[in-house]
XYZ file of C-alpha atoms in Angstrom:
657
model
C 4.912 31.801 -29.680
C 3.496 33.195 -32.936
C 4.076 36.809 -31.860
C 7.211 38.874 -32.452
C 6.987 42.069 -30.426
C 6.572 42.591 -26.676
C 3.313 44.443 -27.423
C 1.904 41.430 -29.229
C 3.042 39.131 -26.460
C 1.432 41.344 -23.832
C -1.894 41.413 -25.652
C -1.736 37.637 -25.926
C -0.953 37.310 -22.210
C -3.732 39.764 -21.353
C -6.204 37.654 -23.314
C -5.021 34.531 -21.490
C -5.425 36.293 -18.145
C -8.976 37.469 -18.782
C -9.930 34.038 -20.038
C -8.639 32.486 -16.812
C -10.776 34.655 -14.531
C -13.406 32.640 -12.648
C -16.963 33.084 -13.835
C -18.840 35.692 -11.853
C -15.840 37.919 -11.161
C -16.005 41.560 -12.186
C -13.306 43.880 -13.601
C -13.634 45.976 -10.444
C -13.175 43.058 -8.053
C -11.718 40.116 -9.950
C -11.060 36.849 -8.095
C -7.391 36.615 -8.865
C -4.156 35.610 -7.175
C -4.261 34.409 -3.575
C -2.151 36.416 -1.124
C -0.153 34.499 1.458
C -0.663 37.183 4.081
C -4.402 36.551 3.845
C -3.981 32.772 3.967
C -1.860 32.962 7.120
C -4.138 35.268 9.097
C -5.515 32.436 11.265
C -2.642 29.970 10.940
C -0.290 29.138 13.789
C 3.287 29.258 12.487
C 6.045 27.095 13.929
C 8.860 28.990 12.283
C 10.603 30.182 9.120
C 13.534 28.537 7.346
C 15.613 30.246 4.618
C 16.082 27.875 1.678
C 18.634 29.988 -0.165
C 18.703 30.119 -3.961
C 16.581 27.323 -5.423
C 14.755 26.497 -8.648
C 10.991 26.531 -8.178
C 8.748 24.557 -10.567
C 6.626 27.178 -12.303
C 3.376 25.388 -11.578
C 4.064 25.612 -7.838
C 4.152 29.423 -7.892
C 0.512 30.157 -7.194
C 0.225 33.577 -5.593
C 1.696 36.757 -4.230
C 3.003 37.396 -0.728
C 1.060 40.611 -0.109
C -2.426 41.798 -1.005
C -1.189 44.694 -3.139
C -0.598 42.662 -6.306
C -3.660 40.445 -6.101
C -5.724 42.279 -8.726
C -2.924 42.775 -11.248
C -2.789 39.118 -12.247
C -5.223 36.368 -13.122
C -4.998 33.028 -11.285
C -2.630 31.780 -14.024
C -0.341 34.802 -13.327
C -1.172 36.411 -16.657
C -1.676 40.229 -16.588
C -5.074 41.925 -16.245
C -4.208 45.649 -16.588
C -4.670 47.438 -19.930
C -1.780 47.581 -22.355
C -1.034 51.310 -21.914
C -0.653 51.124 -18.126
C 2.654 51.559 -16.332
C 2.342 47.926 -15.290
C 2.083 46.890 -18.943
C 5.143 48.954 -19.882
C 7.256 47.189 -17.266
C 5.896 43.779 -18.300
C 6.804 44.460 -21.927
C 10.268 45.654 -20.910
C 10.846 42.358 -19.088
C 9.522 40.511 -22.102
C 12.053 42.327 -24.300
C 14.862 41.403 -21.915
C 13.759 37.772 -21.868
C 13.633 37.560 -25.667
C 17.129 38.971 -26.126
C 19.188 37.935 -23.126
C 16.957 36.038 -20.707
C 15.711 36.988 -17.263
C 18.480 36.139 -14.831
C 17.574 37.894 -11.592
C 15.994 35.515 -9.045
C 12.675 36.418 -7.541
C 12.021 36.482 -3.790
C 9.315 34.101 -2.643
C 7.829 32.371 0.392
C 6.913 28.714 0.490
C 3.925 27.461 2.447
C 2.674 23.859 2.127
C 4.930 23.458 -0.934
C 3.260 26.340 -2.763
C 5.182 29.537 -3.495
C 4.058 33.138 -3.106
C 6.044 35.969 -4.664
C 7.246 38.914 -2.600
C 9.408 40.481 -5.299
C 9.331 39.622 -8.990
C 5.661 39.035 -9.783
C 6.032 40.407 -13.314
C 9.112 38.242 -13.895
C 7.037 35.236 -12.915
C 4.271 36.352 -15.252
C 6.627 36.687 -18.220
C 8.383 33.398 -17.524
C 5.109 31.536 -17.062
C 3.871 33.047 -20.323
C 6.895 31.575 -22.100
C 6.369 28.201 -20.337
C 9.579 28.285 -18.310
C 9.693 24.978 -16.391
C 11.435 26.488 -13.361
C 12.090 29.947 -11.951
C 15.118 30.795 -9.758
C 14.262 32.267 -6.384
C 15.568 33.175 -2.986
C 12.955 31.370 -0.941
C 11.890 31.234 2.686
C 9.836 28.358 4.030
C 6.989 29.088 6.434
C 6.296 25.990 8.517
C 2.840 25.619 10.046
C 2.440 24.230 13.541
C 1.674 20.537 13.718
C -1.963 19.541 13.343
C -3.248 16.014 13.035
C -4.784 16.602 9.621
C -4.064 14.743 6.408
C -2.707 17.867 4.696
C -0.272 18.668 7.502
C 0.803 15.051 7.925
C 1.701 14.787 4.245
C 3.478 18.155 4.360
C 5.624 17.100 7.306
C 6.532 13.950 5.365
C 7.537 16.244 2.511
C 9.756 18.278 4.861
C 11.655 15.131 5.848
C 11.985 14.160 2.199
C 13.204 17.624 1.216
C 15.847 17.561 3.934
C 17.189 14.339 2.430
C 16.913 15.236 -1.262
C 16.382 18.987 -1.827
C 13.662 17.893 -4.255
C 10.570 20.091 -4.300
C 8.816 19.090 -7.519
C 7.323 15.731 -6.483
C 3.867 15.799 -4.938
C 1.724 13.058 -3.462
C -1.850 12.810 -2.259
C -1.347 9.775 -0.025
C 0.445 9.489 3.291
C 3.592 7.389 3.299
C 4.344 8.043 -0.372
C 7.609 9.939 0.190
C 8.969 7.035 2.252
C 7.784 4.607 -0.396
C 9.569 6.618 -3.088
C 12.805 6.447 -1.090
C 12.479 2.679 -0.768
C 11.728 2.196 -4.459
C 14.779 4.257 -5.431
C 16.985 2.217 -3.115
C 17.308 4.715 -0.257
C 16.719 4.106 3.413
C 15.006 6.617 5.632
C 17.060 9.666 6.637
C 19.642 8.848 3.964
C 20.992 11.882 2.140
C 20.727 11.747 -1.660
C 23.876 12.493 -3.636
C 23.963 14.893 -6.572
C 24.022 11.905 -8.937
C 20.951 10.502 -7.190
C 19.082 13.744 -7.785
C 20.169 14.026 -11.429
C 19.174 10.444 -12.204
C 15.812 10.806 -10.516
C 15.098 14.114 -12.239
C 15.850 12.492 -15.604
C 13.419 9.638 -14.899
C 10.772 11.944 -13.449
C 10.837 14.346 -16.400
C 10.580 11.551 -18.954
C 7.731 9.956 -17.049
C 5.919 13.269 -16.539
C 6.098 14.069 -20.247
C 4.621 10.704 -21.230
C 2.008 10.888 -18.459
C 0.808 14.297 -19.600
C 0.691 13.270 -23.262
C -1.550 10.338 -22.368
C -3.977 12.555 -20.457
C -2.645 12.261 -16.935
C -3.707 15.830 -16.153
C -7.340 14.634 -16.375
C -6.875 12.238 -13.451
C -7.274 13.233 -9.821
C -3.852 11.874 -8.884
C -0.575 13.751 -9.133
C 2.302 12.844 -11.416
C 4.083 11.583 -8.307
C 1.193 9.262 -7.405
C 1.240 7.787 -10.908
C 5.016 7.496 -10.840
C 4.888 5.276 -7.749
C 2.469 2.879 -9.426
C 4.667 2.791 -12.528
C 7.899 2.392 -10.566
C 6.446 -0.437 -8.506
C 5.801 -2.470 -11.656
C 8.808 -1.669 -13.831
C 11.455 -0.861 -11.244
C 13.551 2.258 -10.835
C 16.755 0.818 -12.271
C 15.072 -0.122 -15.546
C 13.532 3.366 -15.804
C 16.985 4.912 -16.058
C 17.457 3.252 -19.451
C 13.971 3.756 -20.871
C 13.316 5.876 -23.939
C 10.314 8.186 -24.281
C 8.649 5.512 -26.401
C 9.251 2.957 -23.636
C 7.580 5.175 -21.072
C 4.498 5.647 -23.245
C 4.246 1.972 -24.128
C 4.586 0.865 -20.515
C 2.254 3.564 -19.228
C -0.481 2.280 -21.515
C -0.009 -1.169 -20.013
C -0.534 0.045 -16.441
C -3.008 2.851 -17.071
C -5.851 0.970 -15.387
C -3.595 0.435 -12.387
C -2.952 4.178 -12.140
C -6.654 4.954 -12.468
C -7.423 2.422 -9.747
C -4.919 4.025 -7.375
C -5.828 7.653 -8.001
C -8.062 8.043 -4.957
C -6.989 7.928 -1.314
C -9.019 4.966 -0.171
C -7.435 2.113 1.751
C -6.361 -0.652 -0.656
C -8.990 -3.018 0.711
C -11.740 -0.508 -0.125
C -10.670 -0.545 -3.759
C -10.691 -4.336 -3.826
C -13.615 -6.622 -4.576
C -13.264 -9.146 -1.759
C -14.652 -12.560 -2.686
C -15.603 -14.123 0.652
C -16.569 -17.533 -0.741
C -16.255 -19.512 -3.967
C -18.929 -18.437 -6.430
C -22.147 -20.520 -6.382
C -21.346 -21.952 -9.802
C -17.970 -23.102 -8.545
C -19.583 -24.926 -5.631
C -22.123 -26.565 -7.920
C -19.402 -27.633 -10.297
C -17.352 -28.969 -7.416
C -20.150 -31.318 -6.357
C -20.933 -32.425 -9.898
C -17.286 -33.055 -10.673
C -16.845 -35.175 -7.563
C -19.934 -37.225 -8.453
C -19.028 -37.698 -12.102
C -15.267 -37.936 -11.707
C -14.935 -35.388 -14.505
C -13.031 -32.129 -14.337
C -14.206 -30.478 -17.518
C -14.787 -31.000 -21.197
C -11.364 -30.071 -22.475
C -8.738 -32.792 -22.747
C -5.816 -30.394 -22.810
C -3.497 -30.616 -19.821
C -3.265 -27.363 -17.911
C 0.171 -26.458 -16.622
C 0.250 -24.694 -13.264
C 3.307 -23.291 -11.501
C 3.875 -22.608 -7.795
C 6.636 -20.126 -6.930
C 8.023 -20.481 -3.382
C 10.534 -18.516 -1.321
C 12.043 -21.556 0.367
C 11.917 -25.341 0.277
C 9.694 -27.772 2.144
C 12.697 -28.744 4.246
C 13.269 -25.234 5.558
C 9.859 -23.545 5.637
C 6.538 -24.533 7.184
C 4.859 -21.990 4.895
C 6.291 -23.607 1.759
C 5.487 -27.056 3.151
C 1.821 -26.121 3.620
C 1.538 -24.803 0.062
C 3.307 -27.863 -1.307
C 0.761 -30.068 0.454
C -1.850 -28.001 -1.386
C -0.093 -28.523 -4.716
C 0.073 -32.278 -4.209
C -3.598 -32.309 -3.230
C -4.689 -30.708 -6.496
C -2.455 -33.095 -8.433
C -4.351 -36.023 -6.886
C -7.747 -34.349 -7.201
C -7.559 -33.570 -10.908
C -6.357 -37.023 -11.974
C -3.772 -35.975 -14.535
C -5.849 -33.152 -16.045
C -3.338 -30.681 -14.690
C 0.431 -30.679 -14.428
C 1.977 -28.702 -11.597
C 5.570 -27.641 -11.021
C 7.136 -26.111 -7.919
C 9.888 -23.507 -8.288
C 11.558 -23.303 -4.895
C 14.180 -21.168 -3.144
C 13.411 -17.766 -4.648
C 14.561 -15.500 -1.852
C 13.965 -12.113 -3.475
C 11.608 -10.409 -5.895
C 14.338 -10.590 -8.551
C 14.596 -14.358 -8.044
C 10.826 -14.591 -8.303
C 10.787 -12.616 -11.539
C 13.295 -15.026 -13.057
C 11.284 -18.011 -11.801
C 8.019 -16.612 -13.169
C 9.562 -15.998 -16.588
C 10.916 -19.550 -16.585
C 7.517 -20.916 -15.573
C 5.879 -19.038 -18.457
C 8.549 -20.281 -20.866
C 7.828 -23.817 -19.591
C 4.218 -23.432 -20.717
C 2.456 -22.712 -17.431
C -0.700 -20.649 -17.954
C -1.658 -20.376 -14.266
C 0.919 -19.250 -11.715
C 0.546 -19.058 -7.948
C 3.219 -16.949 -6.237
C 2.953 -18.035 -2.628
C 4.546 -15.156 -0.755
C 3.746 -11.419 -0.471
C 7.336 -10.496 -1.373
C 6.581 -11.763 -4.894
C 3.869 -9.151 -5.418
C 5.885 -6.702 -7.518
C 7.365 -9.494 -9.649
C 3.871 -10.937 -10.123
C 2.477 -7.621 -11.317
C 5.378 -7.042 -13.702
C 4.918 -10.500 -15.214
C 1.138 -10.055 -15.475
C 1.586 -6.764 -17.316
C 4.045 -8.351 -19.749
C 2.047 -11.594 -20.144
C -1.686 -10.827 -20.036
C -2.411 -14.311 -21.405
C -1.185 -15.879 -18.129
C -3.314 -15.912 -14.966
C -1.145 -14.923 -12.015
C -2.270 -14.994 -8.388
C -0.269 -13.790 -5.395
C -0.788 -14.981 -1.843
C -1.189 -11.640 -0.074
C -3.718 -9.255 1.359
C -4.341 -5.509 1.510
C -3.325 -4.944 -2.092
C -5.193 -3.531 -5.046
C -3.623 -4.449 -8.347
C -5.893 -4.942 -11.325
C -3.547 -7.143 -13.322
C -3.287 -9.991 -10.838
C -5.568 -11.558 -8.282
C -4.652 -12.146 -4.674
C -5.774 -14.776 -2.216
C -5.623 -15.197 1.526
C -7.708 -16.680 4.336
C -9.762 -15.311 7.190
C -7.668 -17.020 9.848
C -8.961 -14.616 12.479
C -12.165 -16.687 12.591
C -10.235 -19.741 13.778
C -8.137 -17.596 16.117
C -11.268 -16.350 17.871
C -12.299 -19.934 18.638
C -8.835 -20.676 19.975
C -9.104 -17.594 22.158
C -12.413 -18.761 23.591
C -10.836 -22.121 24.417
C -7.782 -20.482 26.011
C -9.996 -18.176 28.088
C -11.954 -21.143 29.410
C -8.962 -23.363 30.114
C -6.451 -20.911 31.629
C -5.690 -21.447 35.293
C -3.564 -18.322 35.756
C -5.411 -15.710 33.646
C -2.125 -15.244 31.792
C -2.134 -16.522 28.208
C 0.831 -16.426 25.833
C 0.687 -15.567 22.132
C 3.731 -15.971 19.874
C 3.497 -14.159 16.518
C 6.060 -14.015 13.723
C 5.721 -11.131 11.253
C 3.952 -7.816 12.077
C 2.220 -7.763 8.709
C -1.293 -7.199 7.416
C -3.770 -9.683 8.961
C -1.568 -10.435 11.991
C -3.213 -7.780 14.241
C -6.612 -9.203 13.242
C -5.487 -12.691 14.258
C -4.102 -11.488 17.597
C -7.129 -9.318 18.356
C -9.643 -12.022 17.393
C -7.871 -14.366 19.798
C -7.974 -11.652 22.485
C -11.682 -11.023 21.869
C -12.349 -14.744 22.151
C -10.565 -14.811 25.514
C -12.477 -11.772 26.748
C -15.838 -13.252 25.731
C -15.498 -15.962 28.387
C -12.859 -14.565 30.755
C -12.667 -10.751 31.085
C -9.935 -10.997 33.719
C -7.420 -12.832 31.510
C -4.541 -11.060 29.731
C -2.692 -12.047 26.567
C 1.090 -11.666 26.680
C 2.328 -11.059 23.135
C 5.819 -12.011 21.935
C 7.320 -11.809 18.436
C 9.621 -14.606 17.270
C 11.290 -12.309 14.706
C 12.161 -9.554 17.187
C 15.885 -8.836 17.533
C 15.752 -9.002 21.307
C 14.144 -12.449 21.108
C 16.872 -13.979 18.952
C 17.946 -17.222 20.593
C 15.258 -16.912 23.278
C 12.944 -19.831 24.083
C 9.688 -17.868 23.994
C 7.600 -20.722 25.350
C 9.850 -20.910 28.401
C 9.841 -17.100 28.708
C 6.045 -16.978 28.716
C 5.775 -19.959 31.064
C 8.097 -18.237 33.524
C 5.766 -15.215 33.353
C 2.875 -17.452 34.421
C 1.330 -18.312 31.046
C 0.421 -22.001 31.003
C -1.561 -21.809 27.746
C 0.184 -20.499 24.648
C -0.873 -19.876 21.030
C 2.022 -20.509 18.635
C 2.681 -21.542 15.038
C -0.161 -23.011 13.006
C 2.215 -24.986 10.760
C 5.286 -27.127 11.288
C 8.146 -28.422 9.173
C 8.378 -32.248 9.291
C 12.172 -32.126 9.628
C 11.792 -29.908 12.683
C 8.868 -31.576 14.396
C 7.713 -29.943 17.618
C 4.723 -30.011 19.911
C 4.713 -26.230 20.055
C 2.020 -25.444 17.540
C -1.562 -24.227 17.673
C -2.875 -23.718 21.200
C -1.038 -25.831 23.749
C -0.732 -26.227 27.493
C 2.664 -26.018 29.186
C 3.360 -27.654 32.523
C 7.137 -27.678 32.456
C 7.272 -30.942 30.519
C 6.011 -31.967 27.054
C 3.411 -29.478 25.757
C -0.147 -30.779 25.368
C -1.841 -29.612 22.160
C -5.484 -28.584 22.464
C -6.403 -26.909 19.173
C -4.864 -26.254 15.795
C -6.169 -23.665 13.301
C -6.084 -25.303 9.879
C -5.748 -23.602 6.506
C -6.339 -26.186 3.779
C -4.429 -24.780 0.807
C -5.325 -27.865 -1.221
C -9.045 -27.076 -1.124
C -8.274 -23.411 -1.746
C -6.217 -24.133 -4.868
C -8.683 -26.738 -6.088
C -11.572 -24.304 -6.061
C -9.640 -21.515 -7.731
C -8.540 -23.914 -10.466
C -12.128 -25.094 -10.954
C -13.202 -21.454 -11.200
C -10.770 -21.065 -14.091
C -11.685 -24.327 -15.819
C -15.429 -23.741 -15.665
C -15.519 -20.039 -16.495
C -16.507 -18.547 -13.144
C -13.105 -16.822 -13.163
C -14.540 -14.509 -15.809
C -17.729 -14.052 -13.782
C -15.658 -12.987 -10.782
C -13.944 -10.452 -13.021
C -17.176 -8.565 -13.732
C -16.780 -6.139 -10.873
C -18.177 -2.671 -10.505
C -15.796 0.033 -11.639
C -12.171 -1.001 -11.876
C -11.673 -2.803 -8.611
C -9.020 -5.409 -8.059
C -10.125 -8.909 -7.072
C -9.018 -10.688 -3.925
C -10.175 -14.085 -2.679
C -10.576 -13.876 1.085
C -12.183 -17.178 2.036
C -12.798 -18.420 5.543
C -14.673 -21.062 7.496
C -17.798 -20.751 5.360
C -15.877 -22.008 2.319
C -14.317 -24.982 4.107
C -10.713 -23.830 3.650
C -10.335 -22.710 7.295
C -11.087 -24.969 10.241
C -9.923 -25.894 13.735
C -8.862 -29.353 14.865
C -9.770 -30.055 18.484
C -7.999 -32.338 20.937
C -9.979 -35.149 22.600
C -8.680 -33.696 25.874
C -11.115 -30.779 25.606
C -14.187 -31.261 27.854
C -17.323 -32.224 25.912
C -19.297 -29.215 27.120
C -16.545 -26.842 26.004
C -16.323 -28.616 22.654
C -20.087 -28.181 22.153
C -19.805 -24.452 22.849
C -16.936 -24.089 20.379
C -18.765 -26.007 17.660
C -21.900 -23.899 18.152
C -19.864 -20.711 17.798
C -18.071 -22.164 14.773
C -21.386 -22.860 13.008
C -22.525 -19.307 13.742
C -19.337 -17.948 12.155
C -19.770 -20.190 9.108
C -23.328 -18.867 8.615
C -22.166 -15.254 9.162
C -24.558 -15.101 12.136
C -21.655 -14.115 14.357
C -18.808 -11.842 13.318
C -15.666 -11.746 15.469
C -15.275 -7.965 15.473
C -18.797 -7.095 16.608
C -20.051 -4.828 19.354
C -17.985 -2.490 21.524
C -14.262 -2.856 20.868
C -11.475 -1.458 23.039
C -7.860 -1.037 21.971
C -4.842 -0.268 24.145
C -5.415 3.403 23.261
C -9.175 3.621 23.809
C -12.504 2.788 22.197
C -12.328 1.613 18.586
C -16.005 0.840 18.133
C -18.688 2.152 20.498
C -21.917 0.867 18.934
C -22.902 -2.482 20.518
C -24.936 -3.374 17.423
C -22.238 -2.696 14.830
C -19.422 -4.769 13.397
C -16.188 -3.846 11.664
C -16.030 -3.977 7.893
C -13.579 -6.398 6.328
C -11.598 -3.487 4.909
C -11.114 -2.110 8.431
C -10.201 -5.552 9.741
C -7.593 -5.981 7.012
C -6.105 -2.519 7.680
C -6.082 -3.039 11.471
C -3.007 -1.556 13.172
C -4.003 -1.670 16.830
C -4.061 -4.211 19.655
C -6.958 -5.069 21.973
C -6.903 -3.686 25.484
C -6.375 -7.122 27.073
C -3.144 -7.635 25.080
C 0.140 -6.889 26.830
C 2.629 -6.128 24.057
C 3.184 -4.015 20.947
C 3.452 -4.131 17.159
C 7.128 -3.741 16.169
C 8.517 -1.940 13.142
C 10.855 -3.556 10.633
C 13.896 -1.900 12.205
C 13.211 -3.813 15.431
C 13.265 -7.194 13.719
C 16.011 -9.653 12.904
C 17.965 -8.693 9.776
C 17.111 -11.775 7.696
C 16.344 -10.767 4.102
C 12.890 -12.338 3.936
C 11.828 -10.823 7.244
C 12.819 -7.326 6.168
C 11.288 -7.606 2.690
C 7.978 -9.016 3.919
C 7.558 -6.483 6.706
C 8.663 -3.463 4.688
C 6.148 -4.410 1.982
C 3.253 -5.783 4.034
C 4.103 -4.328 7.451
C 1.454 -2.783 9.667
C 3.710 0.098 10.823
C 4.868 1.287 7.392
C 5.549 4.810 8.609
C 8.233 3.421 10.901
C 9.663 0.756 8.632
C 12.067 2.970 6.734
C 13.656 4.566 9.776
């Protein structure tokens, strides 16, 4: 401060207060501090909790407890009364004490929705805010509002749980689930008490981040420092933040600034993503011309492409399917590309090492084939902007990478129609694996397909990863319940060949396969690679605003199909093919018309259809499904299962319990 005397400081504070008054307010009735008593007049209170002596962040002290002090202070807590008033004399006396020995006496305040209102010590707050004190000691009492199903109250109740675990009151979020996400990113499970060292380490990281964020203009964004911190922490990791300098924070923040801007609103991730439903027209044209000419481009330079897998082809049907895709593109491009598979990367840390090795090996395109590699993919993309990195996942919105997935629910609907026609018991089994994004859409599309032709039939849902199903033969379990037609895995591992895949009929002997949804990763990878070679990759990147890009191709692009058994009656086959063509032309959309969930009506307009963003974010089950969507805590403890579901799980609010 450039002033020396309490009088000079008061005049400066008075000027700041008058400047902060809202336009249109008058000296007689200024619009100043809010009073908590006024705010609570029509609020139902659940109770009060004494918090004891705590440090309150200055910016969270926003008002006074009673109406009596409202007109003495501006909204920024600076004084408004003239400098010869009794109020001014007391303010200047406190200023004198602060300059010489510091203000030590705690104030008395009430907290409501993580904002603090002063009962005793308003002038102390004013002086300390004037001198930019970061925190103010207080004996505080929390006023807890009764539960309401509103976004504000839901987030506040999440904060209460977080506070009980951490005693941290300075982190704020605008999105639901963020407090749980913060606990996961810092290595804490839900309901786990933070130690004093945990709090000190986090405060150190938070303060350093907040300082860099503010210097770069973070206060101009609509998100909070906490919102931005989550985006930053997701990319760079909490452990590495503990050793970062101020310069490191600024440098890294600049790298992910677009990511923070993209995430600053509260839309669902899919709404902030530019979903590409088909290959671009140019890519299709090039595909035909390349097939006819046998050429794959004008450049003679070999392009190196890496595929990062969680497991091996011997142990994972998922890896096997992607490896078939890799071999397909090898054959298709006739030596113009060189691909390498990096297998058995069980964790994100393993993936990060594999990605760095792939980049060091000269690969300029990298496909990470599992959602658990998302964070490692983003970190690598930020550090290596010259490399194109794509992650096989959905429901994400990261600007620095692209994601890809398939609309398998289209094929599942056709399988459901077939099951509804063929069932002889009106009980149909469905075996799912992970309760992650897109799985409810697959299950519900199947259920809708059944209901289209057989309203009386029910789908009995089982999860192969559920703890209680460990060691259980789910096909036998469903058959014993009366289900003679069952939808199971869409992929198999050659070393573990089985007839239990796709839609099959069970009669107590060898299952009879009727239909198999097919996802042709080879065609998918081929078309993405051609997009890159022929420049349509850059065309795709010209999106409105700062949206992320996600390829979400389906039957219309030829990457999703269904293989039918000759055992299916010809008339039924004709019906299925007619419906398939309608889906491919977008003339029929699976989630159209009136939709009922187990809880009630989801969509009441018979002429409407769900948006893709709502389909992706689906967390409900159709009313003809008997079963539930489990949380991560209900699943088997295998590392991959827990990582995938905690990251991509449908029931994220339950996953950290």
